[in-house]
GROMACS .gro file of C-alpha atoms in nm:
model
  276
    1MET     CA    1   0.555  -0.005   2.283
    2ASP     CA    2   0.897  -0.165   2.335
    3ALA     CA    3   0.936  -0.543   2.317
    4ALA     CA    4   1.007  -0.590   2.689
    5LYS     CA    5   0.696  -0.399   2.796
    6GLN     CA    6   0.483  -0.584   2.542
    7GLU     CA    7   0.613  -0.919   2.661
    8LYS     CA    8   0.543  -0.831   3.026
    9LEU     CA    9   0.186  -0.723   2.951
   10TYR     CA   10   0.131  -1.028   2.732
   11SER     CA   11   0.249  -1.252   3.018
   12THR     CA   12   0.005  -1.076   3.252
   13THR     CA   13  -0.276  -1.161   3.010
   14LEU     CA   14  -0.177  -1.528   2.984
   15GLN     CA   15  -0.150  -1.559   3.362
   16THR     CA   16  -0.491  -1.397   3.410
   17ILE     CA   17  -0.654  -1.618   3.147
   18GLY     CA   18  -0.499  -1.926   3.307
   19ALA     CA   19  -0.623  -1.825   3.651
   20VAL     CA   20  -0.977  -1.722   3.563
   21SER     CA   21  -1.031  -2.024   3.336
   22LYS     CA   22  -1.021  -2.239   3.649
   23LEU     CA   23  -1.303  -2.048   3.820
   24PRO     CA   24  -1.631  -2.249   3.839
   25VAL     CA   25  -1.830  -1.959   3.693
   26VAL     CA   26  -1.625  -1.942   3.374
   27ARG     CA   27  -1.683  -2.255   3.171
   28VAL     CA   28  -1.991  -2.275   2.948
   29ASP     CA   29  -2.111  -2.614   2.826
   30ARG     CA   30  -2.174  -2.546   2.458
   31GLU     CA   31  -2.439  -2.815   2.407
   32ALA     CA   32  -2.628  -2.733   2.726
   33PHE     CA   33  -2.619  -2.363   2.640
   34LEU     CA   34  -2.754  -2.416   2.288
   35ARG     CA   35  -3.021  -2.658   2.408
   36LYS     CA   36  -3.143  -2.397   2.655
   37GLN     CA   37  -3.137  -2.106   2.409
   38PHE     CA   38  -3.305  -2.298   2.126
   39ALA     CA   39  -3.525  -2.535   2.326
   40ASP     CA   40  -3.830  -2.449   2.114
   41SER     CA   41  -3.655  -2.462   1.779
   42PRO     CA   42  -3.759  -2.742   1.541
   43HIS     CA   43  -3.403  -2.733   1.406
   44LEU     CA   44  -3.221  -2.812   1.730
   45ASP     CA   45  -3.031  -3.108   1.584
   46VAL     CA   46  -2.882  -2.892   1.309
   47ILE     CA   47  -2.799  -2.618   1.560
   48LEU     CA   48  -2.614  -2.860   1.787
   49GLU     CA   49  -2.421  -3.019   1.502
   50ARG     CA   50  -2.337  -2.718   1.284
   51GLY     CA   51  -2.422  -2.411   1.489
   52PRO     CA   52  -2.710  -2.159   1.505
   53GLN     CA   53  -2.562  -1.962   1.214
   54GLU     CA   54  -2.657  -2.249   0.983
   55VAL     CA   55  -3.025  -2.196   1.068
   56TYR     CA   56  -3.075  -1.831   1.158
   57THR     CA   57  -2.957  -1.501   1.013
   58PRO     CA   58  -2.672  -1.307   1.179
   59ASP     CA   59  -2.908  -1.017   1.255
   60SER     CA   60  -3.162  -1.239   1.434
   61LEU     CA   61  -2.882  -1.397   1.638
   62ARG     CA   62  -2.756  -1.047   1.719
   63THR     CA   63  -3.097  -0.961   1.866
   64MET     CA   64  -3.082  -1.277   2.073
   65ALA     CA   65  -2.735  -1.180   2.193
   66ASP     CA   66  -2.874  -0.861   2.347
   67THR     CA   67  -3.070  -1.059   2.607
   68ILE     CA   68  -2.770  -1.278   2.687
   69ILE     CA   69  -2.545  -0.973   2.729
   70ARG     CA   70  -2.796  -0.793   2.950
   71ASN     CA   71  -2.842  -1.094   3.179
   72SER     CA   72  -2.468  -1.154   3.206
   73ALA     CA   73  -2.404  -0.787   3.288
   74SER     CA   74  -2.656  -0.805   3.573
   75LYS     CA   75  -2.495  -1.116   3.723
   76SER     CA   76  -2.147  -0.969   3.694
   77SER     CA   77  -2.256  -0.644   3.860
   78LEU     CA   78  -2.412  -0.828   4.154
   79ALA     CA   79  -2.093  -1.028   4.205
   80SER     CA   80  -1.889  -0.709   4.182
   81PHE     CA   81  -2.105  -0.546   4.451
   82ALA     CA   82  -2.053  -0.841   4.683
   83THR     CA   83  -1.673  -0.825   4.655
   84GLY     CA   84  -1.684  -0.446   4.685
   85LEU     CA   85  -1.775  -0.438   5.052
   86ALA     CA   86  -1.419  -0.442   5.189
   87GLY     CA   87  -1.346  -0.149   5.421
   88ASN     CA   88  -0.989  -0.188   5.547
   89PRO     CA   89  -0.663  -0.157   5.349
   90ILE     CA   90  -0.567  -0.526   5.365
   91ALA     CA   91  -0.912  -0.649   5.268
   92MET     CA   92  -0.934  -0.374   5.008
   93PHE     CA   93  -0.644  -0.511   4.805
   94ALA     CA   94  -0.763  -0.869   4.847
   95ALA     CA   95  -1.113  -0.780   4.737
   96GLY     CA   96  -0.980  -0.574   4.448
   97GLY     CA   97  -0.788  -0.874   4.313
   98ALA     CA   98  -1.088  -1.103   4.360
   99ASP     CA   99  -1.312  -0.855   4.180
  100VAL     CA  100  -1.077  -0.836   3.882
  101ALA     CA  101  -1.067  -1.215   3.863
  102GLN     CA  102  -1.446  -1.224   3.875
  103TYR     CA  103  -1.471  -0.947   3.617
  104PHE     CA  104  -1.257  -1.126   3.361
  105GLY     CA  105  -1.410  -1.459   3.456
  106PHE     CA  106  -1.758  -1.326   3.374
  107ALA     CA  107  -1.617  -1.167   3.058
  108LEU     CA  108  -1.481  -1.503   2.945
  109ASN     CA  109  -1.810  -1.670   3.034
  110LEU     CA  110  -2.000  -1.415   2.826
  111ALA     CA  111  -1.750  -1.446   2.541
  112GLN     CA  112  -1.820  -1.819   2.521
  113GLN     CA  113  -2.195  -1.769   2.515
  114ILE     CA  114  -2.171  -1.513   2.235
  115ALA     CA  115  -1.923  -1.723   2.040
  116TYR     CA  116  -2.139  -2.036   2.065
  117LEU     CA  117  -2.444  -1.836   1.963
  118PHE     CA  118  -2.265  -1.740   1.642
  119GLY     CA  119  -2.145  -2.091   1.564
  120GLU     CA  120  -1.802  -2.125   1.722
  121ASP     CA  121  -1.669  -2.456   1.858
  122ASP     CA  122  -1.628  -2.553   2.223
  123LEU     CA  123  -1.346  -2.353   2.381
  124PHE     CA  124  -1.245  -2.598   2.651
  125GLN     CA  125  -1.104  -2.944   2.594
  126GLY     CA  126  -1.252  -3.247   2.765
  127SER     CA  127  -1.011  -3.208   3.057
  128GLY     CA  128  -1.127  -2.853   3.113
  129GLU     CA  129  -0.788  -2.710   3.014
  130LEU     CA  130  -0.735  -2.438   2.757
  131SER     CA  131  -0.507  -2.540   2.471
  132GLU     CA  132  -0.265  -2.290   2.319
  133ALA     CA  133  -0.506  -2.238   2.029
  134ALA     CA  134  -0.794  -2.184   2.276
  135GLN     CA  135  -0.589  -1.927   2.469
  136ILE     CA  136  -0.542  -1.732   2.146
  137ARG     CA  137  -0.917  -1.749   2.082
  138VAL     CA  138  -0.973  -1.608   2.431
  139ILE     CA  139  -0.730  -1.324   2.357
  140ALA     CA  140  -0.919  -1.257   2.034
  141TYR     CA  141  -1.259  -1.256   2.207
  142LEU     CA  142  -1.151  -1.040   2.500
  143GLY     CA  143  -0.958  -0.812   2.267
  144ALA     CA  144  -1.271  -0.755   2.062
  145MET     CA  145  -1.469  -0.690   2.380
  146PHE     CA  146  -1.223  -0.418   2.485
  147GLY     CA  147  -1.207  -0.272   2.134
  148ALA     CA  148  -0.839  -0.358   2.088
  149ALA     CA  149  -0.702  -0.269   1.746
  150GLY     CA  150  -0.650  -0.584   1.540
  151ALA     CA  151  -0.881  -0.799   1.754
  152ALA     CA  152  -1.151  -0.822   1.487
  153ALA     CA  153  -0.898  -0.957   1.237
  154LEU     CA  154  -0.773  -1.200   1.502
  155VAL     CA  155  -1.127  -1.326   1.562
  156ALA     CA  156  -1.160  -1.384   1.188
  157ASN     CA  157  -0.830  -1.574   1.175
  158THR     CA  158  -0.911  -1.798   1.471
  159SER     CA  159  -1.280  -1.862   1.407
  160LYS     CA  160  -1.438  -2.194   1.319
  161THR     CA  161  -1.507  -2.083   0.962
  162ALA     CA  162  -1.149  -1.969   0.913
  163GLY     CA  163  -1.032  -2.295   1.064
  164ALA     CA  164  -1.216  -2.483   0.793
  165THR     CA  165  -0.981  -2.337   0.531
  166ILE     CA  166  -0.652  -2.278   0.712
  167GLY     CA  167  -0.674  -2.485   1.029
  168LYS     CA  168  -0.540  -2.808   0.881
  169LYS     CA  169  -0.263  -2.625   0.700
  170VAL     CA  170  -0.127  -2.461   1.014
  171ALA     CA  171  -0.192  -2.759   1.240
  172ALA     CA  172   0.160  -2.885   1.194
  173GLN     CA  173   0.311  -2.540   1.243
  174ALA     CA  174   0.382  -2.370   1.573
  175LEU     CA  175   0.129  -2.095   1.628
  176THR     CA  176   0.417  -1.856   1.688
  177LYS     CA  177   0.518  -1.906   1.324
  178THR     CA  178   0.188  -1.794   1.175
  179THR     CA  179   0.174  -1.453   1.010
  180TRP     CA  180  -0.095  -1.334   1.248
  181TYR     CA  181   0.090  -1.424   1.569
  182PRO     CA  182   0.230  -1.068   1.603
  183ILE     CA  183  -0.133  -0.956   1.619
  184VAL     CA  184  -0.184  -1.200   1.908
  185LYS     CA  185   0.105  -1.040   2.097
  186LYS     CA  186  -0.022  -0.687   2.032
  187VAL     CA  187  -0.380  -0.765   2.134
  188GLY     CA  188  -0.256  -0.966   2.432
  189ALA     CA  189  -0.043  -0.671   2.546
  190LEU     CA  190  -0.345  -0.440   2.519
  191LEU     CA  191  -0.540  -0.679   2.739
  192GLY     CA  192  -0.255  -0.686   2.990
  193LYS     CA  193  -0.274  -0.310   3.007
  194GLN     CA  194  -0.650  -0.328   3.068
  195ILE     CA  195  -0.603  -0.592   3.340
  196THR     CA  196  -0.354  -0.366   3.520
  197LYS     CA  197  -0.590  -0.070   3.486
  198LYS     CA  198  -0.888  -0.269   3.613
  199THR     CA  199  -0.690  -0.389   3.915
  200VAL     CA  200  -0.617  -0.030   4.019
  201GLU     CA  201  -0.976   0.084   3.955
  202LYS     CA  202  -1.131  -0.202   4.145
  203THR     CA  203  -0.893  -0.164   4.440
  204ILE     CA  204  -0.963   0.209   4.474
  205SER     CA  205  -1.338   0.149   4.459
  206LYS     CA  206  -1.310  -0.075   4.768
  207ALA     CA  207  -1.190   0.209   4.992
  208VAL     CA  208  -1.534   0.286   5.141
  209PRO     CA  209  -1.765   0.000   5.253
  210VAL     CA  210  -2.100  -0.031   5.074
  211VAL     CA  211  -2.025   0.280   4.868
  212GLY     CA  212  -1.731   0.088   4.728
  213GLY     CA  213  -1.964  -0.197   4.641
  214VAL     CA  214  -2.205   0.035   4.463
  215VAL     CA  215  -1.927   0.208   4.271
  216SER     CA  216  -1.767  -0.122   4.173
  217ALA     CA  217  -2.099  -0.267   4.057
  218GLY     CA  218  -2.179   0.050   3.864
  219MET     CA  219  -1.841   0.044   3.688
  220THR     CA  220  -1.895  -0.320   3.598
  221TRP     CA  221  -2.244  -0.254   3.458
  222MET     CA  222  -2.132   0.046   3.249
  223THR     CA  223  -1.843  -0.140   3.089
  224PHE     CA  224  -1.977  -0.495   3.061
  225ARG     CA  225  -2.265  -0.438   2.821
  226PRO     CA  226  -2.059  -0.243   2.565
  227MET     CA  227  -1.797  -0.518   2.582
  228GLY     CA  228  -2.052  -0.784   2.494
  229ASP     CA  229  -2.193  -0.564   2.219
  230ARG     CA  230  -1.849  -0.524   2.060
  231LEU     CA  231  -1.785  -0.899   2.043
  232ALA     CA  232  -2.135  -0.972   1.911
  233ASP     CA  233  -2.099  -0.702   1.645
  234THR     CA  234  -1.758  -0.842   1.546
  235LEU     CA  235  -1.900  -1.192   1.499
  236VAL     CA  236  -2.194  -1.058   1.301
  237LYS     CA  237  -1.953  -0.877   1.068
  238HIS     CA  238  -1.751  -1.196   1.038
  239LEU     CA  239  -2.055  -1.404   0.940
  240LYS     CA  240  -2.154  -1.140   0.685
  241GLY     CA  241  -1.805  -1.132   0.538
  242GLU     CA  242  -1.746  -0.772   0.645
  243PHE     CA  243  -1.386  -0.820   0.748
  244ASP     CA  244  -1.148  -0.550   0.860
  245HIS     CA  245  -0.909  -0.433   0.589
  246THR     CA  246  -0.617  -0.671   0.550
  247LEU     CA  247  -0.306  -0.670   0.332
  248VAL     CA  248  -0.192  -0.995   0.172
  249LEU     CA  249   0.179  -1.056   0.215
  250ASN     CA  250   0.387  -1.138  -0.089
  251ASP     CA  251   0.468  -1.512  -0.071
  252ARG     CA  252   0.842  -1.453  -0.116
  253PHE     CA  253   0.851  -1.185   0.155
  254ALA     CA  254   0.650  -1.401   0.395
  255ALA     CA  255   0.893  -1.686   0.337
  256SER     CA  256   1.188  -1.453   0.410
  257LEU     CA  257   1.035  -1.386   0.752
  258GLY     CA  258   1.018  -1.757   0.825
  259MET     CA  259   0.639  -1.753   0.812
  260PRO     CA  260   0.439  -2.033   0.648
  261VAL     CA  261   0.270  -1.937   0.325
  262ILE     CA  262  -0.094  -2.045   0.346
  263ASP     CA  263  -0.244  -1.983   0.004
  264ALA     CA  264  -0.406  -1.636   0.000
  265THR     CA  265  -0.474  -1.632   0.373
  266THR     CA  266  -0.130  -1.505   0.475
  267VAL     CA  267  -0.224  -1.158   0.595
  268GLU     CA  268  -0.080  -0.868   0.782
  269THR     CA  269  -0.308  -0.644   0.985
  270THR     CA  270  -0.216  -0.298   1.106
  271VAL     CA  271  -0.242  -0.274   1.485
  272LEU     CA  272  -0.224   0.057   1.669
  273ASP     CA  273   0.046   0.106   1.931
  274THR     CA  274  -0.073   0.066   2.287
  275ASP     CA  275   0.133   0.347   2.436
  276ASP     CA  276  -0.062   0.636   2.587
   0.00000   0.00000   0.00000
C-alpha cells in the first residue's frame, strides 16, 4: 500500500473513531460495568482497584466474555434492523451511514467491556474525550476485532500491563516517535478499508424495505460475534504471555531511525500489506 493511500485510510479511521465516540451508546463506565458483572464476588474491591485478572484466571474470564459478546451482538443486530428499513435512494444512503456509525459504535462499546473484563484501564478521560493514547488503544482493539495483522502486538504494546513497564518511559515522547507507531498506521489503514467496505455493504442492504433491515441485521450478527471473540482471545493470550512473534531492534539501528530506545521493549512487528 502506498503512503498516500495508507494516510487517507488512516484519516478515515480517526474521523470515524472521533465521530462514534460521541454517540451516547458508546461509552462504558468501567466501575459501573465491573460492579454489575461481579456483583456477587466477595473480591469486588480488588477487582475495582486492580482489575478482574488479579482475581480470576484468563480462561474463566474468557467464558464470562462469551455472554457479554452474545448480548452485545443481539443489541447491535436489533439496532441495525431498525436503521435498515429505508426504501428510497436518499434515505438509503442516509441510513447506510447511520448504520455504519452504529456498527462501529457498538463495536467500540463491546471493545471497552471486553478490555475492562481483562483488566484494562478506563478508555475515556473525565471530560469524555479520547486522548491520543486512547485513540491508539481503540485502533488496537478494533484492529484485533477485525483480525488485522499486527493488531495483537499493538494491543500488547498499549495495554495496562505494558504501560506499567514502558508507559512512563515514553510519556515524554511523542507517540509518533515510538517504534510501534508504524504498526498503528498499518492497523489504522486496515480499519479504514473495513469502514469503507462496511459503508458500501450497509448502503446496498438498505435498497429493499424490511428485507434490507433483515439482511443488515443478519450481516451484523454474523460478523459481530467473531469480532468480539477475536479481541477476547487476544487479551487472553496477552494475560498468559502468549505474545505474537516480535523482533527486537538493535539499539544503534533504532537510534538511527530517530526512535527512542526503551530497554528491551523496542520491537518491530511484521504487518501484512493491506492491498487486495
